[in-house]
């Protein structure tokens, strides 16, 4: 009898780690942005939260548009060619590597997540232009040193790198710890590197109620923070204009009908390391 295919064994092990009995943050978000990689339990929670706070759908979709604008700003205006995307989530349209390599074919992107479901879909993230490179790390935000060490296999740490942490830091319950993790990542990067963050914020009663409902569902909790706390992640960095603002209002592009001018309970910004 021949030995089992290692790839099939690995795929089976990944599937065994996926729990479909409880809502899942990446699948829940995937449902809100119109994706298909979700289960009934995720859709049920999503529909329940839509009744509590319909604005969360706008938060999900406009946060995605913010990602695209931030990558375009970095690749086109700042000449950045390296991106470290932590808390990748499930692939949808216009992922970091797709936006970056469309504008700069030689861009190199490393995705980081420790979620078995995201790992199972990682191949969809590994397409690349011939000139560039895309890699995926099965690694944990709570171990920034391991992330930096592994990312050095793809990225050149003598050149600027943009760290993308979108809708992820809310999963770190302790604010001081979240700030320490971000600080350690930026300490390991060269001058001229960038930090891109967006997260849901405690800026309305509806968002707070939605967060409470989500955290009571059995999913991994997500804690909304104040605008001031989001700004704290950028301490020591030079903020790009217009600073820390609602994601809809960060460098909106004329004629772009994919976003919205409406106020949303999600703030973001881009900061540069001197």
mmCIF file of C-alpha atoms in Angstrom:
data_model
loop_
_atom_site.group_PDB
_atom_site.id
_atom_site.type_symbol
_atom_site.label_atom_id
_atom_site.label_comp_id
_atom_site.label_asym_id
_atom_site.label_seq_id
_atom_site.Cartn_x
_atom_site.Cartn_y
_atom_site.Cartn_z
ATOM 1 C CA UNK A 1 0.000 0.000 0.000
ATOM 2 C CA UNK A 2 1.358 3.395 -0.987
ATOM 3 C CA UNK A 3 1.861 6.122 1.576
ATOM 4 C CA UNK A 4 -0.988 8.674 1.843
ATOM 5 C CA UNK A 5 -0.595 11.925 -0.051
ATOM 6 C CA UNK A 6 0.893 14.459 2.438
ATOM 7 C CA UNK A 7 -1.213 17.278 0.980
ATOM 8 C CA UNK A 8 -4.411 15.267 1.445
ATOM 9 C CA UNK A 9 -3.405 14.414 5.007
ATOM 10 C CA UNK A 10 -2.681 18.075 5.748
ATOM 11 C CA UNK A 11 -6.021 19.119 4.242
ATOM 12 C CA UNK A 12 -7.861 16.572 6.382
ATOM 13 C CA UNK A 13 -6.089 17.820 9.508
ATOM 14 C CA UNK A 14 -7.075 21.390 8.681
ATOM 15 C CA UNK A 15 -10.725 20.415 8.139
ATOM 16 C CA UNK A 16 -10.716 18.599 11.475
ATOM 17 C CA UNK A 17 -9.738 21.858 13.210
ATOM 18 C CA UNK A 18 -12.654 23.816 11.704
ATOM 19 C CA UNK A 19 -15.653 24.179 14.040
ATOM 20 C CA UNK A 20 -18.915 24.820 12.194
ATOM 21 C CA UNK A 21 -21.057 24.687 15.328
ATOM 22 C CA UNK A 22 -20.226 28.247 16.411
ATOM 23 C CA UNK A 23 -20.013 31.543 14.518
ATOM 24 C CA UNK A 24 -16.580 32.346 13.210
ATOM 25 C CA UNK A 25 -15.164 35.842 12.794
ATOM 26 C CA UNK A 26 -13.684 35.372 9.306
ATOM 27 C CA UNK A 27 -16.809 33.619 8.005
ATOM 28 C CA UNK A 28 -19.078 36.200 9.662
ATOM 29 C CA UNK A 29 -17.138 39.048 8.011
ATOM 30 C CA UNK A 30 -17.114 37.141 4.737
ATOM 31 C CA UNK A 31 -20.918 37.007 4.841
ATOM 32 C CA UNK A 32 -21.148 40.748 5.453
ATOM 33 C CA UNK A 33 -18.962 41.592 2.441
ATOM 34 C CA UNK A 34 -20.976 39.319 0.156
ATOM 35 C CA UNK A 35 -18.706 36.264 0.150
ATOM 36 C CA UNK A 36 -19.735 32.616 -0.017
ATOM 37 C CA UNK A 37 -17.317 31.060 2.470
ATOM 38 C CA UNK A 38 -19.669 30.957 5.450
ATOM 39 C CA UNK A 39 -22.116 28.617 7.157
ATOM 40 C CA UNK A 40 -25.668 28.873 8.401
ATOM 41 C CA UNK A 41 -24.524 29.629 11.934
ATOM 42 C CA UNK A 42 -22.575 32.645 10.625
ATOM 43 C CA UNK A 43 -25.478 33.870 8.516
ATOM 44 C CA UNK A 44 -27.917 33.500 11.403
ATOM 45 C CA UNK A 45 -25.707 35.646 13.624
ATOM 46 C CA UNK A 46 -25.183 38.105 10.792
ATOM 47 C CA UNK A 47 -28.910 38.477 10.214
ATOM 48 C CA UNK A 48 -29.518 38.870 13.949
ATOM 49 C CA UNK A 49 -26.925 41.633 14.188
ATOM 50 C CA UNK A 50 -28.308 43.350 11.093
ATOM 51 C CA UNK A 51 -31.575 43.697 13.012
ATOM 52 C CA UNK A 52 -29.737 45.207 15.982
ATOM 53 C CA UNK A 53 -27.427 47.429 13.956
ATOM 54 C CA UNK A 54 -27.707 47.432 10.145
ATOM 55 C CA UNK A 55 -24.738 49.807 9.980
ATOM 56 C CA UNK A 56 -22.316 46.961 10.615
ATOM 57 C CA UNK A 57 -22.732 45.896 6.994
ATOM 58 C CA UNK A 58 -21.450 49.326 5.933
ATOM 59 C CA UNK A 59 -18.550 48.955 8.351
ATOM 60 C CA UNK A 60 -17.535 45.643 6.760
ATOM 61 C CA UNK A 61 -17.791 46.848 3.182
ATOM 62 C CA UNK A 62 -16.254 50.284 3.614
ATOM 63 C CA UNK A 63 -13.376 48.852 5.638
ATOM 64 C CA UNK A 64 -12.602 46.719 2.605
ATOM 65 C CA UNK A 65 -12.595 49.778 0.364
ATOM 66 C CA UNK A 66 -10.262 51.489 2.848
ATOM 67 C CA UNK A 67 -7.798 48.629 2.385
ATOM 68 C CA UNK A 68 -7.740 49.227 -1.366
ATOM 69 C CA UNK A 69 -7.218 52.983 -1.030
ATOM 70 C CA UNK A 70 -4.462 52.540 1.554
ATOM 71 C CA UNK A 71 -2.590 50.049 -0.628
ATOM 72 C CA UNK A 72 -2.942 52.337 -3.657
ATOM 73 C CA UNK A 73 -1.624 55.288 -1.655
ATOM 74 C CA UNK A 74 1.383 53.279 -0.481
ATOM 75 C CA UNK A 75 2.191 51.647 -3.808
ATOM 76 C CA UNK A 76 1.620 54.655 -6.074
ATOM 77 C CA UNK A 77 2.324 57.727 -3.935
ATOM 78 C CA UNK A 78 4.966 56.300 -1.597
ATOM 79 C CA UNK A 79 6.600 53.646 -3.774
ATOM 80 C CA UNK A 80 6.122 50.824 -1.262
ATOM 81 C CA UNK A 81 6.669 47.382 -2.767
ATOM 82 C CA UNK A 82 6.390 45.154 0.323
ATOM 83 C CA UNK A 83 3.314 44.385 2.404
ATOM 84 C CA UNK A 84 2.876 42.304 5.557
ATOM 85 C CA UNK A 85 -0.853 41.638 5.990
ATOM 86 C CA UNK A 86 -1.604 40.286 9.484
ATOM 87 C CA UNK A 87 -5.028 38.847 10.266
ATOM 88 C CA UNK A 88 -5.677 38.070 6.643
ATOM 89 C CA UNK A 89 -9.189 36.674 6.871
ATOM 90 C CA UNK A 90 -10.901 34.838 4.049
ATOM 91 C CA UNK A 91 -10.078 35.764 0.449
ATOM 92 C CA UNK A 92 -12.610 37.999 -1.275
ATOM 93 C CA UNK A 93 -12.207 40.541 -4.070
ATOM 94 C CA UNK A 94 -9.309 42.996 -4.150
ATOM 95 C CA UNK A 95 -7.094 41.349 -1.588
ATOM 96 C CA UNK A 96 -3.876 43.164 -0.687
ATOM 97 C CA UNK A 97 -1.739 41.339 -3.257
ATOM 98 C CA UNK A 98 -4.274 41.893 -6.035
ATOM 99 C CA UNK A 99 -4.429 45.651 -5.464
ATOM 100 C CA UNK A 100 -0.679 46.012 -4.934
ATOM 101 C CA UNK A 101 0.457 43.908 -7.892
ATOM 102 C CA UNK A 102 -2.082 45.492 -10.212
ATOM 103 C CA UNK A 103 -0.327 48.799 -9.538
ATOM 104 C CA UNK A 104 3.210 47.497 -9.003
ATOM 105 C CA UNK A 105 3.767 44.035 -10.520
ATOM 106 C CA UNK A 106 7.000 43.588 -8.549
ATOM 107 C CA UNK A 107 5.239 43.949 -5.176
ATOM 108 C CA UNK A 108 5.864 41.262 -2.561
ATOM 109 C CA UNK A 109 3.154 40.341 -0.078
ATOM 110 C CA UNK A 110 3.176 38.098 2.994
ATOM 111 C CA UNK A 111 -0.167 37.136 4.524
ATOM 112 C CA UNK A 112 -0.298 36.043 8.174
ATOM 113 C CA UNK A 113 -3.080 34.200 9.978
ATOM 114 C CA UNK A 114 -3.333 31.309 12.418
ATOM 115 C CA UNK A 115 -6.909 30.338 11.623
ATOM 116 C CA UNK A 116 -7.357 26.836 10.148
ATOM 117 C CA UNK A 117 -10.215 28.015 7.956
ATOM 118 C CA UNK A 118 -8.099 30.797 6.469
ATOM 119 C CA UNK A 119 -5.244 28.314 6.019
ATOM 120 C CA UNK A 120 -7.602 26.039 4.099
ATOM 121 C CA UNK A 121 -8.278 28.879 1.646
ATOM 122 C CA UNK A 122 -4.700 30.145 1.519
ATOM 123 C CA UNK A 123 -4.071 28.892 -2.006
ATOM 124 C CA UNK A 124 -6.495 31.526 -3.281
ATOM 125 C CA UNK A 125 -4.165 34.134 -1.772
ATOM 126 C CA UNK A 126 -1.002 32.765 -3.328
ATOM 127 C CA UNK A 127 -1.474 33.906 -6.916
ATOM 128 C CA UNK A 128 1.191 36.349 -7.999
ATOM 129 C CA UNK A 129 2.632 38.217 -10.925
ATOM 130 C CA UNK A 130 5.857 36.801 -12.416
ATOM 131 C CA UNK A 131 7.764 39.841 -11.131
ATOM 132 C CA UNK A 132 6.389 39.729 -7.576
ATOM 133 C CA UNK A 133 5.814 37.165 -4.860
ATOM 134 C CA UNK A 134 3.010 36.207 -2.492
ATOM 135 C CA UNK A 135 3.441 34.012 0.584
ATOM 136 C CA UNK A 136 1.276 32.825 3.477
ATOM 137 C CA UNK A 137 2.425 32.257 7.062
ATOM 138 C CA UNK A 138 0.507 30.134 9.561
ATOM 139 C CA UNK A 139 1.537 32.352 12.479
ATOM 140 C CA UNK A 140 0.062 34.195 15.456
ATOM 141 C CA UNK A 141 -0.263 37.947 16.056
ATOM 142 C CA UNK A 142 0.701 37.223 19.671
ATOM 143 C CA UNK A 143 4.195 36.189 18.510
ATOM 144 C CA UNK A 144 5.457 39.193 16.512
ATOM 145 C CA UNK A 145 9.080 38.034 16.623
ATOM 146 C CA UNK A 146 8.157 34.773 14.896
ATOM 147 C CA UNK A 147 6.190 36.701 12.266
ATOM 148 C CA UNK A 148 9.103 39.013 11.520
ATOM 149 C CA UNK A 149 11.571 36.140 11.336
ATOM 150 C CA UNK A 150 9.412 34.090 8.978
ATOM 151 C CA UNK A 151 8.464 37.077 6.814
ATOM 152 C CA UNK A 152 12.164 37.714 6.173
ATOM 153 C CA UNK A 153 12.096 34.679 3.907
ATOM 154 C CA UNK A 154 10.037 36.697 1.413
ATOM 155 C CA UNK A 155 10.485 40.356 2.309
ATOM 156 C CA UNK A 156 13.681 42.423 2.232
ATOM 157 C CA UNK A 157 14.034 44.023 5.667
ATOM 158 C CA UNK A 158 16.528 46.562 4.362
ATOM 159 C CA UNK A 159 13.673 48.228 2.462
ATOM 160 C CA UNK A 160 10.371 49.728 3.689
ATOM 161 C CA UNK A 161 7.522 47.365 4.524
ATOM 162 C CA UNK A 162 3.867 48.241 5.077
ATOM 163 C CA UNK A 163 2.203 46.337 7.915
ATOM 164 C CA UNK A 164 -1.555 45.937 7.382
ATOM 165 C CA UNK A 165 -3.637 45.062 10.478
ATOM 166 C CA UNK A 166 -7.259 45.500 9.484
ATOM 167 C CA UNK A 167 -10.213 44.590 11.701
ATOM 168 C CA UNK A 168 -7.975 42.313 13.753
ATOM 169 C CA UNK A 169 -6.713 44.116 16.859
ATOM 170 C CA UNK A 170 -10.210 44.093 18.363
ATOM 171 C CA UNK A 171 -9.637 40.402 19.067
ATOM 172 C CA UNK A 172 -6.902 41.347 21.566
ATOM 173 C CA UNK A 173 -8.840 41.980 24.762
ATOM 174 C CA UNK A 174 -6.206 44.006 26.628
ATOM 175 C CA UNK A 175 -5.517 47.365 24.971
ATOM 176 C CA UNK A 176 -2.017 47.682 26.423
ATOM 177 C CA UNK A 177 -1.121 44.277 25.053
ATOM 178 C CA UNK A 178 -2.492 45.173 21.626
ATOM 179 C CA UNK A 179 -0.351 48.321 21.609
ATOM 180 C CA UNK A 180 2.709 46.351 22.684
ATOM 181 C CA UNK A 181 2.235 43.858 19.842
ATOM 182 C CA UNK A 182 1.979 46.656 17.287
ATOM 183 C CA UNK A 183 5.013 48.416 18.746
ATOM 184 C CA UNK A 184 7.120 45.255 18.579
ATOM 185 C CA UNK A 185 6.204 44.698 14.937
ATOM 186 C CA UNK A 186 7.142 48.260 14.003
ATOM 187 C CA UNK A 187 10.386 48.073 15.989
ATOM 188 C CA UNK A 188 11.468 45.212 13.754
ATOM 189 C CA UNK A 189 10.933 47.152 10.520
ATOM 190 C CA UNK A 190 13.324 49.571 8.783
ATOM 191 C CA UNK A 191 12.876 53.333 8.600
ATOM 192 C CA UNK A 192 10.368 54.411 5.988
ATOM 193 C CA UNK A 193 8.031 51.521 6.795
ATOM 194 C CA UNK A 194 4.302 52.045 7.290
ATOM 195 C CA UNK A 195 1.513 50.908 9.596
ATOM 196 C CA UNK A 196 -2.066 50.610 8.320
ATOM 197 C CA UNK A 197 -4.826 49.946 10.855
ATOM 198 C CA UNK A 198 -8.593 50.024 10.757
ATOM 199 C CA UNK A 199 -10.991 48.728 13.403
ATOM 200 C CA UNK A 200 -14.582 49.010 14.513
ATOM 201 C CA UNK A 201 -15.104 51.696 17.149
ATOM 202 C CA UNK A 202 -17.358 52.293 20.131
ATOM 203 C CA UNK A 203 -18.736 55.443 18.524
ATOM 204 C CA UNK A 204 -22.453 54.622 18.635
ATOM 205 C CA UNK A 205 -24.863 52.736 20.853
ATOM 206 C CA UNK A 206 -25.739 50.538 17.881
ATOM 207 C CA UNK A 207 -22.163 49.383 17.371
ATOM 208 C CA UNK A 208 -21.728 48.693 21.076
ATOM 209 C CA UNK A 209 -24.934 46.632 21.076
ATOM 210 C CA UNK A 210 -23.802 44.747 17.976
ATOM 211 C CA UNK A 211 -20.450 44.013 19.613
ATOM 212 C CA UNK A 212 -22.166 42.723 22.755
ATOM 213 C CA UNK A 213 -24.414 40.448 20.669
ATOM 214 C CA UNK A 214 -21.457 39.110 18.713
ATOM 215 C CA UNK A 215 -19.430 38.446 21.867
ATOM 216 C CA UNK A 216 -22.359 36.539 23.380
ATOM 217 C CA UNK A 217 -22.628 34.212 20.370
ATOM 218 C CA UNK A 218 -19.776 31.851 21.213
ATOM 219 C CA UNK A 219 -17.468 33.330 18.589
ATOM 220 C CA UNK A 220 -14.010 34.589 19.530
ATOM 221 C CA UNK A 221 -14.802 37.998 21.114
ATOM 222 C CA UNK A 222 -14.115 41.278 19.348
ATOM 223 C CA UNK A 223 -13.782 44.434 21.440
ATOM 224 C CA UNK A 224 -14.624 47.805 19.933
ATOM 225 C CA UNK A 225 -12.437 50.694 21.064
ATOM 226 C CA UNK A 226 -12.530 54.482 21.154
ATOM 227 C CA UNK A 227 -11.113 56.636 18.386
ATOM 228 C CA UNK A 228 -8.420 57.797 20.817
ATOM 229 C CA UNK A 229 -7.384 54.207 21.434
ATOM 230 C CA UNK A 230 -7.123 53.536 17.695
ATOM 231 C CA UNK A 231 -4.928 56.626 17.461
ATOM 232 C CA UNK A 232 -2.716 55.268 20.218
ATOM 233 C CA UNK A 233 -1.505 52.471 17.958
ATOM 234 C CA UNK A 234 0.242 55.129 15.843
ATOM 235 C CA UNK A 235 2.195 56.786 18.651
ATOM 236 C CA UNK A 236 5.687 57.623 17.434
ATOM 237 C CA UNK A 237 4.703 57.456 13.764
ATOM 238 C CA UNK A 238 4.055 60.266 11.301
ATOM 239 C CA UNK A 239 0.405 60.124 10.283
ATOM 240 C CA UNK A 240 -0.498 60.566 6.642
ATOM 241 C CA UNK A 241 -3.246 63.079 5.990
ATOM 242 C CA UNK A 242 -6.057 63.186 7.013
ATOM 243 C CA UNK A 243 -4.969 61.325 10.160
ATOM 244 C CA UNK A 244 -7.236 58.950 12.105
ATOM 245 C CA UNK A 245 -10.687 59.288 10.536
ATOM 246 C CA UNK A 246 -13.713 57.217 9.610
ATOM 247 C CA UNK A 247 -12.631 54.742 6.958
ATOM 248 C CA UNK A 248 -15.044 56.300 4.449
ATOM 249 C CA UNK A 249 -13.258 59.623 4.838
ATOM 250 C CA UNK A 250 -9.675 58.462 4.497
ATOM 251 C CA UNK A 251 -8.594 59.820 1.084
ATOM 252 C CA UNK A 252 -11.899 59.123 -0.710
ATOM 253 C CA UNK A 253 -11.489 58.854 -4.469
ATOM 254 C CA UNK A 254 -13.593 61.070 -6.759
ATOM 255 C CA UNK A 255 -16.246 59.140 -8.639
ATOM 256 C CA UNK A 256 -15.816 55.983 -6.556
ATOM 257 C CA UNK A 257 -19.349 54.716 -6.017
ATOM 258 C CA UNK A 258 -18.214 51.541 -4.204
ATOM 259 C CA UNK A 259 -17.943 53.328 -0.867
ATOM 260 C CA UNK A 260 -20.208 55.674 0.992
ATOM 261 C CA UNK A 261 -19.986 59.141 2.439
ATOM 262 C CA UNK A 262 -22.062 58.035 5.409
ATOM 263 C CA UNK A 263 -20.623 58.053 8.895
ATOM 264 C CA UNK A 264 -19.495 54.578 9.955
ATOM 265 C CA UNK A 265 -18.288 53.153 13.254
ATOM 266 C CA UNK A 266 -14.876 52.231 11.908
ATOM 267 C CA UNK A 267 -11.750 54.372 11.975
ATOM 268 C CA UNK A 268 -8.395 53.934 10.352
ATOM 269 C CA UNK A 269 -5.170 55.589 9.381
ATOM 270 C CA UNK A 270 -1.709 55.184 7.892
ATOM 271 C CA UNK A 271 1.481 56.057 9.754
ATOM 272 C CA UNK A 272 5.127 56.195 8.667
ATOM 273 C CA UNK A 273 8.137 55.169 10.735
ATOM 274 C CA UNK A 274 10.863 57.808 10.613
#
